[in-house]
Coordinates of C-alpha atoms in Angstrom, one line a residue:
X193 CA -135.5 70.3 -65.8
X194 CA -134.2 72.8 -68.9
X195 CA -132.7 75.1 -65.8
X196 CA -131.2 72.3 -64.4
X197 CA -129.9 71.1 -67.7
X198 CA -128.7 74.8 -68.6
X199 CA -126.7 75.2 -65.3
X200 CA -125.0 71.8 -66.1
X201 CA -123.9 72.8 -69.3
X202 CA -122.8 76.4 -67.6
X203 CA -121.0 74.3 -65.1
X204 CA -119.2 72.4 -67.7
X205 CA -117.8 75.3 -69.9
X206 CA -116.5 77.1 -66.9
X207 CA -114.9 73.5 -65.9
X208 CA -113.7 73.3 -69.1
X209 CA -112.5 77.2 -69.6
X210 CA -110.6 77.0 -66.4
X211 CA -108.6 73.4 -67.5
X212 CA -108.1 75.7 -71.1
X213 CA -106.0 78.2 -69.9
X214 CA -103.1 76.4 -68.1
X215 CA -103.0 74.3 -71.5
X216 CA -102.8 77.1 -73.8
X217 CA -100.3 78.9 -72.0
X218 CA -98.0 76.2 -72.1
X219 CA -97.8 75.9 -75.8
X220 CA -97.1 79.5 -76.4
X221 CA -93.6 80.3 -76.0
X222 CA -92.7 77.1 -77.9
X223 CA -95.1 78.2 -80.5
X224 CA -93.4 81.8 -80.2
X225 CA -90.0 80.3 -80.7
X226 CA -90.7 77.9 -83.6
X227 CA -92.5 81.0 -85.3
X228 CA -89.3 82.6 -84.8
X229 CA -87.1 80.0 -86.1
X230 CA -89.3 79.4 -89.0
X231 CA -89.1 83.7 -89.9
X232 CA -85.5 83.2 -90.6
X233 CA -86.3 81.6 -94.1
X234 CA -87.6 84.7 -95.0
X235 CA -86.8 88.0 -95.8
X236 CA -86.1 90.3 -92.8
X237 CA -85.5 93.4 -95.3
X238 CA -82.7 94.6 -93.2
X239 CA -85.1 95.4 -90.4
X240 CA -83.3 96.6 -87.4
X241 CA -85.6 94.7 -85.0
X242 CA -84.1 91.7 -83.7
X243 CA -86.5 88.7 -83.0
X244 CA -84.1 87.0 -80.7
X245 CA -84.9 90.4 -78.2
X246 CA -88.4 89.5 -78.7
X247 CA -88.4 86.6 -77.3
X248 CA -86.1 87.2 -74.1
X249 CA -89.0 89.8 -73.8
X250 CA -91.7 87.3 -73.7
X251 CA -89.6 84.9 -71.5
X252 CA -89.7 87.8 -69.3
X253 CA -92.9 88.9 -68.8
X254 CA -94.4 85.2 -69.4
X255 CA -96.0 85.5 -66.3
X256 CA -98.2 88.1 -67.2
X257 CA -98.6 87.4 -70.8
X258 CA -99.1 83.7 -71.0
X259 CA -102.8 83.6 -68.8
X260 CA -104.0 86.5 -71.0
X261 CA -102.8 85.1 -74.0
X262 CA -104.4 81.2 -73.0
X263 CA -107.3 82.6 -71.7
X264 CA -107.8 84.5 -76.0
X265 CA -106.9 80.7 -77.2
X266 CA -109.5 79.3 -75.1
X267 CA -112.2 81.3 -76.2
X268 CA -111.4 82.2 -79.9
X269 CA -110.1 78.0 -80.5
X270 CA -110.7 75.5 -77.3
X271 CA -114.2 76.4 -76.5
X272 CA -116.1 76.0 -79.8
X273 CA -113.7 72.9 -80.9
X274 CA -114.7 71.3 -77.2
X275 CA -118.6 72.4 -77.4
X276 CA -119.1 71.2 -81.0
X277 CA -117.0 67.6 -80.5
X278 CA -119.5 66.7 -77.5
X279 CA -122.7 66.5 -79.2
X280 CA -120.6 64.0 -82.3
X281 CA -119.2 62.5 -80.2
X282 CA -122.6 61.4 -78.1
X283 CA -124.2 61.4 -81.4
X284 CA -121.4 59.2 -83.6
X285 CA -120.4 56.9 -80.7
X286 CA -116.8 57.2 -81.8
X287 CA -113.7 57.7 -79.7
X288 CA -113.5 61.2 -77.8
X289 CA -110.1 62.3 -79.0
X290 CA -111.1 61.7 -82.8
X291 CA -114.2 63.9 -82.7
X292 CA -111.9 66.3 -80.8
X293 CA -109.6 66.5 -83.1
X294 CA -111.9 67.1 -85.9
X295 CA -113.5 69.5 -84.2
X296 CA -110.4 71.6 -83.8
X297 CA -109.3 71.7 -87.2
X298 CA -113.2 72.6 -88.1
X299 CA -112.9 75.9 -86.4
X300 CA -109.4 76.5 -87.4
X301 CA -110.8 76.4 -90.6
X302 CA -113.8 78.4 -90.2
X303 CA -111.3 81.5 -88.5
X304 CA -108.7 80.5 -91.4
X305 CA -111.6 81.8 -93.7
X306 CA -112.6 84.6 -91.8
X307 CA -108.9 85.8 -91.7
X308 CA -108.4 85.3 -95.2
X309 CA -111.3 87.3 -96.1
X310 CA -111.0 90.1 -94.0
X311 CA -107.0 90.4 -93.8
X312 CA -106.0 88.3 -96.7
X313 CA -104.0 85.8 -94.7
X314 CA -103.0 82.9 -96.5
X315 CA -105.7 80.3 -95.9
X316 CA -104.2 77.2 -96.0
X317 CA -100.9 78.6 -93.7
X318 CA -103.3 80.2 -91.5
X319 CA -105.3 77.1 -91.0
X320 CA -102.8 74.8 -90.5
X321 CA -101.0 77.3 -87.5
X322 CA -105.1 77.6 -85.7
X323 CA -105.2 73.9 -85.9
X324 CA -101.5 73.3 -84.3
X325 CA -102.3 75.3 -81.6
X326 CA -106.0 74.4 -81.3
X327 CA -105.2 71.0 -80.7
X328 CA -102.9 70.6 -77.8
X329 CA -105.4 71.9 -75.7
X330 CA -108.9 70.1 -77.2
X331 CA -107.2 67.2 -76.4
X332 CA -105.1 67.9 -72.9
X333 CA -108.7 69.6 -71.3
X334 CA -110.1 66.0 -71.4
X335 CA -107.0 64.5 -69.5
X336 CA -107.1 67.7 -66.8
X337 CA -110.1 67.3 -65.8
X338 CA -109.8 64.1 -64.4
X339 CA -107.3 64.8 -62.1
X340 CA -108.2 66.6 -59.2
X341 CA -105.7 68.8 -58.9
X342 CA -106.0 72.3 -57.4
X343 CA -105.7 75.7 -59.5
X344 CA -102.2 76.0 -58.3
X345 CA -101.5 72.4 -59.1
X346 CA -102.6 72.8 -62.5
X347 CA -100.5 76.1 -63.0
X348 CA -97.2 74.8 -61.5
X349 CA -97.8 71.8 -63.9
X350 CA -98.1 73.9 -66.7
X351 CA -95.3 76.0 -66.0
X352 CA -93.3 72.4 -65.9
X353 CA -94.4 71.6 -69.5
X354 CA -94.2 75.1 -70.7
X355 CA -90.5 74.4 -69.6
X356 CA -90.5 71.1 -71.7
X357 CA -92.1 72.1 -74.9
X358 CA -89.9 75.1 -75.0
X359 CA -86.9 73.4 -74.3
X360 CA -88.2 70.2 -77.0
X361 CA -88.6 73.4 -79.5
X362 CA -85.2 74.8 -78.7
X363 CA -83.5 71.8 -79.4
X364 CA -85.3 70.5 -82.2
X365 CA -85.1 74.8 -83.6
X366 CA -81.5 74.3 -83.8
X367 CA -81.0 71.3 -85.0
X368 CA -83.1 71.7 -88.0
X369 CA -81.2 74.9 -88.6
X370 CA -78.0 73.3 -88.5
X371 CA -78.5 70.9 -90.0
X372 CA -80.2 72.8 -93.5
X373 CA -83.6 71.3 -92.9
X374 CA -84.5 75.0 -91.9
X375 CA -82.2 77.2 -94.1
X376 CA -81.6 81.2 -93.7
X377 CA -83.0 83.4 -96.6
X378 CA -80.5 84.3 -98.7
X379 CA -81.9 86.8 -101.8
X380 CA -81.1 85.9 -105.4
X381 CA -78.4 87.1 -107.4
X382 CA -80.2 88.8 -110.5
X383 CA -78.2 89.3 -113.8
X384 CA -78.9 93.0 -115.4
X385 CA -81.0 91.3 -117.8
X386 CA -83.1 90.0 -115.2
X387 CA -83.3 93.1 -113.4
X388 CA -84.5 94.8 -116.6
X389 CA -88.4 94.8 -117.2
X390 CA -90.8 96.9 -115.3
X391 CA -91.2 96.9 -112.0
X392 CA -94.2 97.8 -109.8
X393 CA -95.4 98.6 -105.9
X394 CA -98.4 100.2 -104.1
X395 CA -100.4 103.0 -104.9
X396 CA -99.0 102.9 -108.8
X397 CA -95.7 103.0 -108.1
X398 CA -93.6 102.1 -111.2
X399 CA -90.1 101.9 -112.3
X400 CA -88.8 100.8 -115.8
X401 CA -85.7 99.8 -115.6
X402 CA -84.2 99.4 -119.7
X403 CA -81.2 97.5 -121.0
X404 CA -79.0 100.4 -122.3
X405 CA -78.7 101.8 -117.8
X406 CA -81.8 104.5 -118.7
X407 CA -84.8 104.3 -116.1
X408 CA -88.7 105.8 -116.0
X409 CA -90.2 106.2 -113.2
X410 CA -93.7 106.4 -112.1
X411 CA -95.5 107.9 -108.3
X412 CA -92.1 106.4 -107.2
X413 CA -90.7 106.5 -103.4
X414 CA -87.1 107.7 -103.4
X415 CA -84.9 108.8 -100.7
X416 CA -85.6 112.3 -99.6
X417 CA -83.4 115.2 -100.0
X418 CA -83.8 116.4 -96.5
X419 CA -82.8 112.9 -93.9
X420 CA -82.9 114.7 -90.8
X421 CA -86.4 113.4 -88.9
X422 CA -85.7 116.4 -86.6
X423 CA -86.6 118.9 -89.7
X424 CA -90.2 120.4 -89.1
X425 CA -92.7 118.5 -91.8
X426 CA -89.8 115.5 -92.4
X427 CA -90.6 112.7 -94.4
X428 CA -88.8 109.1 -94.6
X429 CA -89.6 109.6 -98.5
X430 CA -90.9 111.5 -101.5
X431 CA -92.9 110.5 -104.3
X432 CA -91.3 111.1 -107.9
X433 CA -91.7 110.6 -111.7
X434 CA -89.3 111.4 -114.3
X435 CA -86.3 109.6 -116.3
X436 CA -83.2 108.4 -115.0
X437 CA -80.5 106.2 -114.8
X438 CA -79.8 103.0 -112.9
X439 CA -77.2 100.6 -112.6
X440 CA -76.5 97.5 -110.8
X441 CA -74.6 97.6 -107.0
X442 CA -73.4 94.9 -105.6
X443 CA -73.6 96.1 -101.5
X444 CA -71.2 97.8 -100.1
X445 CA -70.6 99.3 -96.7
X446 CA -73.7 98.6 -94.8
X447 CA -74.7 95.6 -96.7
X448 CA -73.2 93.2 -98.8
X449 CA -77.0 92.4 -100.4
X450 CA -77.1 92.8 -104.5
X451 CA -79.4 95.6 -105.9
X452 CA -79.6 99.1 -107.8
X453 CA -78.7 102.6 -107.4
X454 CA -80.9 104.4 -108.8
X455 CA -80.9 108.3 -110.3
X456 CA -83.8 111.0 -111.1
X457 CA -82.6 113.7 -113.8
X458 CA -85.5 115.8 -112.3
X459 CA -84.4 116.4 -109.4
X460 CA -86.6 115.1 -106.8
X461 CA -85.0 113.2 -104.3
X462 CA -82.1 111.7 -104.0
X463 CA -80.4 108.5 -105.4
X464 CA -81.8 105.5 -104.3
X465 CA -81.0 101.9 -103.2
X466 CA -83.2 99.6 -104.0
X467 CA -82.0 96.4 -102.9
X468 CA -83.0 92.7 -104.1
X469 CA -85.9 90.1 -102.4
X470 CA -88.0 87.7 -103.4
X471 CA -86.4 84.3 -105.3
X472 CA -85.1 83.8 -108.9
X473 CA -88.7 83.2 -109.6
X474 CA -90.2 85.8 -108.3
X475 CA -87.9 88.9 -107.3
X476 CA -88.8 92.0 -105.7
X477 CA -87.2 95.2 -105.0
X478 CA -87.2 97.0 -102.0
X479 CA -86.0 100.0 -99.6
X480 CA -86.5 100.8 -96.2
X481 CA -87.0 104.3 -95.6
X482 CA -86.1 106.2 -92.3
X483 CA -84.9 104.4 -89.1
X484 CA -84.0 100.9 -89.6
X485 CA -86.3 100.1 -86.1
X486 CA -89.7 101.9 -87.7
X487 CA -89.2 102.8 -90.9
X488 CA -91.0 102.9 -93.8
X489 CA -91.0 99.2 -96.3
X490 CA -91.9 99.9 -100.2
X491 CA -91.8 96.9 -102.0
X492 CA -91.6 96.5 -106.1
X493 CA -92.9 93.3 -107.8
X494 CA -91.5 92.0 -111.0
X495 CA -94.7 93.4 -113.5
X496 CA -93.3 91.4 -116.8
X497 CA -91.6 88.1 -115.4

């Protein structure tokens, strides 16, 4: 009888794994293209990689990606959310799609924890994206699997609502852009006298910047003198310390975003751009070393706002 009851069971997760898959995938380039959308209110750092080429990438090897991809979902999300909701729901009595629902946003929560601890994702940001896409499929397994479609009636069908959702994203993407509901980032316009103060980054970097255009700076990344990544033993920067000068630079030529230029009397390095990020709030300065398409991102957070 336990056999019996074990191979049911067995039966059931496979039944439910193999409705999980063709969901999932469905969701995922819409997902991929509100993620997109949603990345443009914040700061790319003049990156040179272009997300709209990500995407046409995914579109194009979809066919590939997408069962991989839904087959990870189904495990890491649809799985336990399905196999915890049918014991409450036998137990509670309640309606199926309730304790489903629950029970996807219970394990969104419980990998929103483990990613905050051992990444430092945001928890709440995390949690809320795990539940999103957790909850499409907890909910669509229950309808698949009373239909008796064939595996490549299942997949077609997905493939026509991977279509829909995408193009329900697209237009809804655009629309919220245009109409300011999902604004670009645009950095704040600092004042010297808010871009005076100190000023700090990883691995104790530090840079003081003082009223009177004089600068200190601490373990700091500045360009290097040397830019050619062809030179034996090149490096997209060098780490300095010394006193210098600085002065504000409004973008010109390549970029039209405010900063500073900074100078080192010592002699390491060259002068340095450090351009502005962050909000009025809380700004940031930052440079990106090397090539534009890999290069190297140092960050500086206000220390004394």
């Amino acid at each position: 009888m336990g056999w019996a009851t074990t191979r049911e069971q067995v039966r059931a997760v496979r039944s439910d794994l193999a409705a999980a898959i063709p969901v999932n995938a469905a969701q995922l380039p819409a997902a991929g293209l509100l993620w997109w959308i949603l990345s443009t209110t914040e700061d790319q750092y003049d990156s040179g990689y272009d997300g709209a080429w990500g995407i046409f990438c995914l579109l194009v090897f979809a066919p590939l990606l997408l069962p991989v991809l839904g087959l990870l979902l189904s495990v890491v999300l649809t799985l336990p959310a399905v196999v915890f909701a049918r014991p409450v729901t036998r137990r509670s009595g309640g309606p199926e799609w309730a304790c489903r629902t629950v029970a996807a946003a219970v394990v969104a929560v419980g990998w929103g924890a483990v990613a905050a601890v051992l990444w430092h994702w945001p928890f709440v940001t995390t949690t809320s994206v795990l539940t999103a896409l957790g909850l499409l499929p907890a909910l669509g397994i229950a309808y698949v699997r009373t239909r008796s479609w064939s595996r490549w009636g299942l997949w077609w069908r997905s493939a026509l609502a991977c279509a829909a959702l995408f193009a329900l994203a697209l237009g809804g993407g655009l629309a919220a852009s245009l109409s300011g509901l999902v604004p670009p980032y645009e950095p704040p316009r600092l004042t010297p006298a808010q871009l005076t103060g100190v000023w700090r980054g990883d691995n104790g970097a530090e840079l003081r910047l003082e009223r009177a255009g004089r600068a200190e700076a601490r373990g700091l990344p500045v360009e290097p003198t040397d830019r050619d990544p062809a030179t034996p033993g090149h490096r997209d920067y060098v780490v300095c310390s010394g006193s210098g000068a600085w002065k504000p630079d409004a973008g010109t030529g390549d970029t039209d975003r405010p900063g500073i230029l900074l100078h080192l009397d010592t002699g390491c390095g060259e002068d340095t751009r450090w351009s502005v990020s962050g909000t009025e709030e809380s700004p940031r300065l930052y440079v990106l070393f090397g090539d534009p398409d890999a290069g190297t991102l140092r960050v500086l957070d206000r220390a004394d706002g």
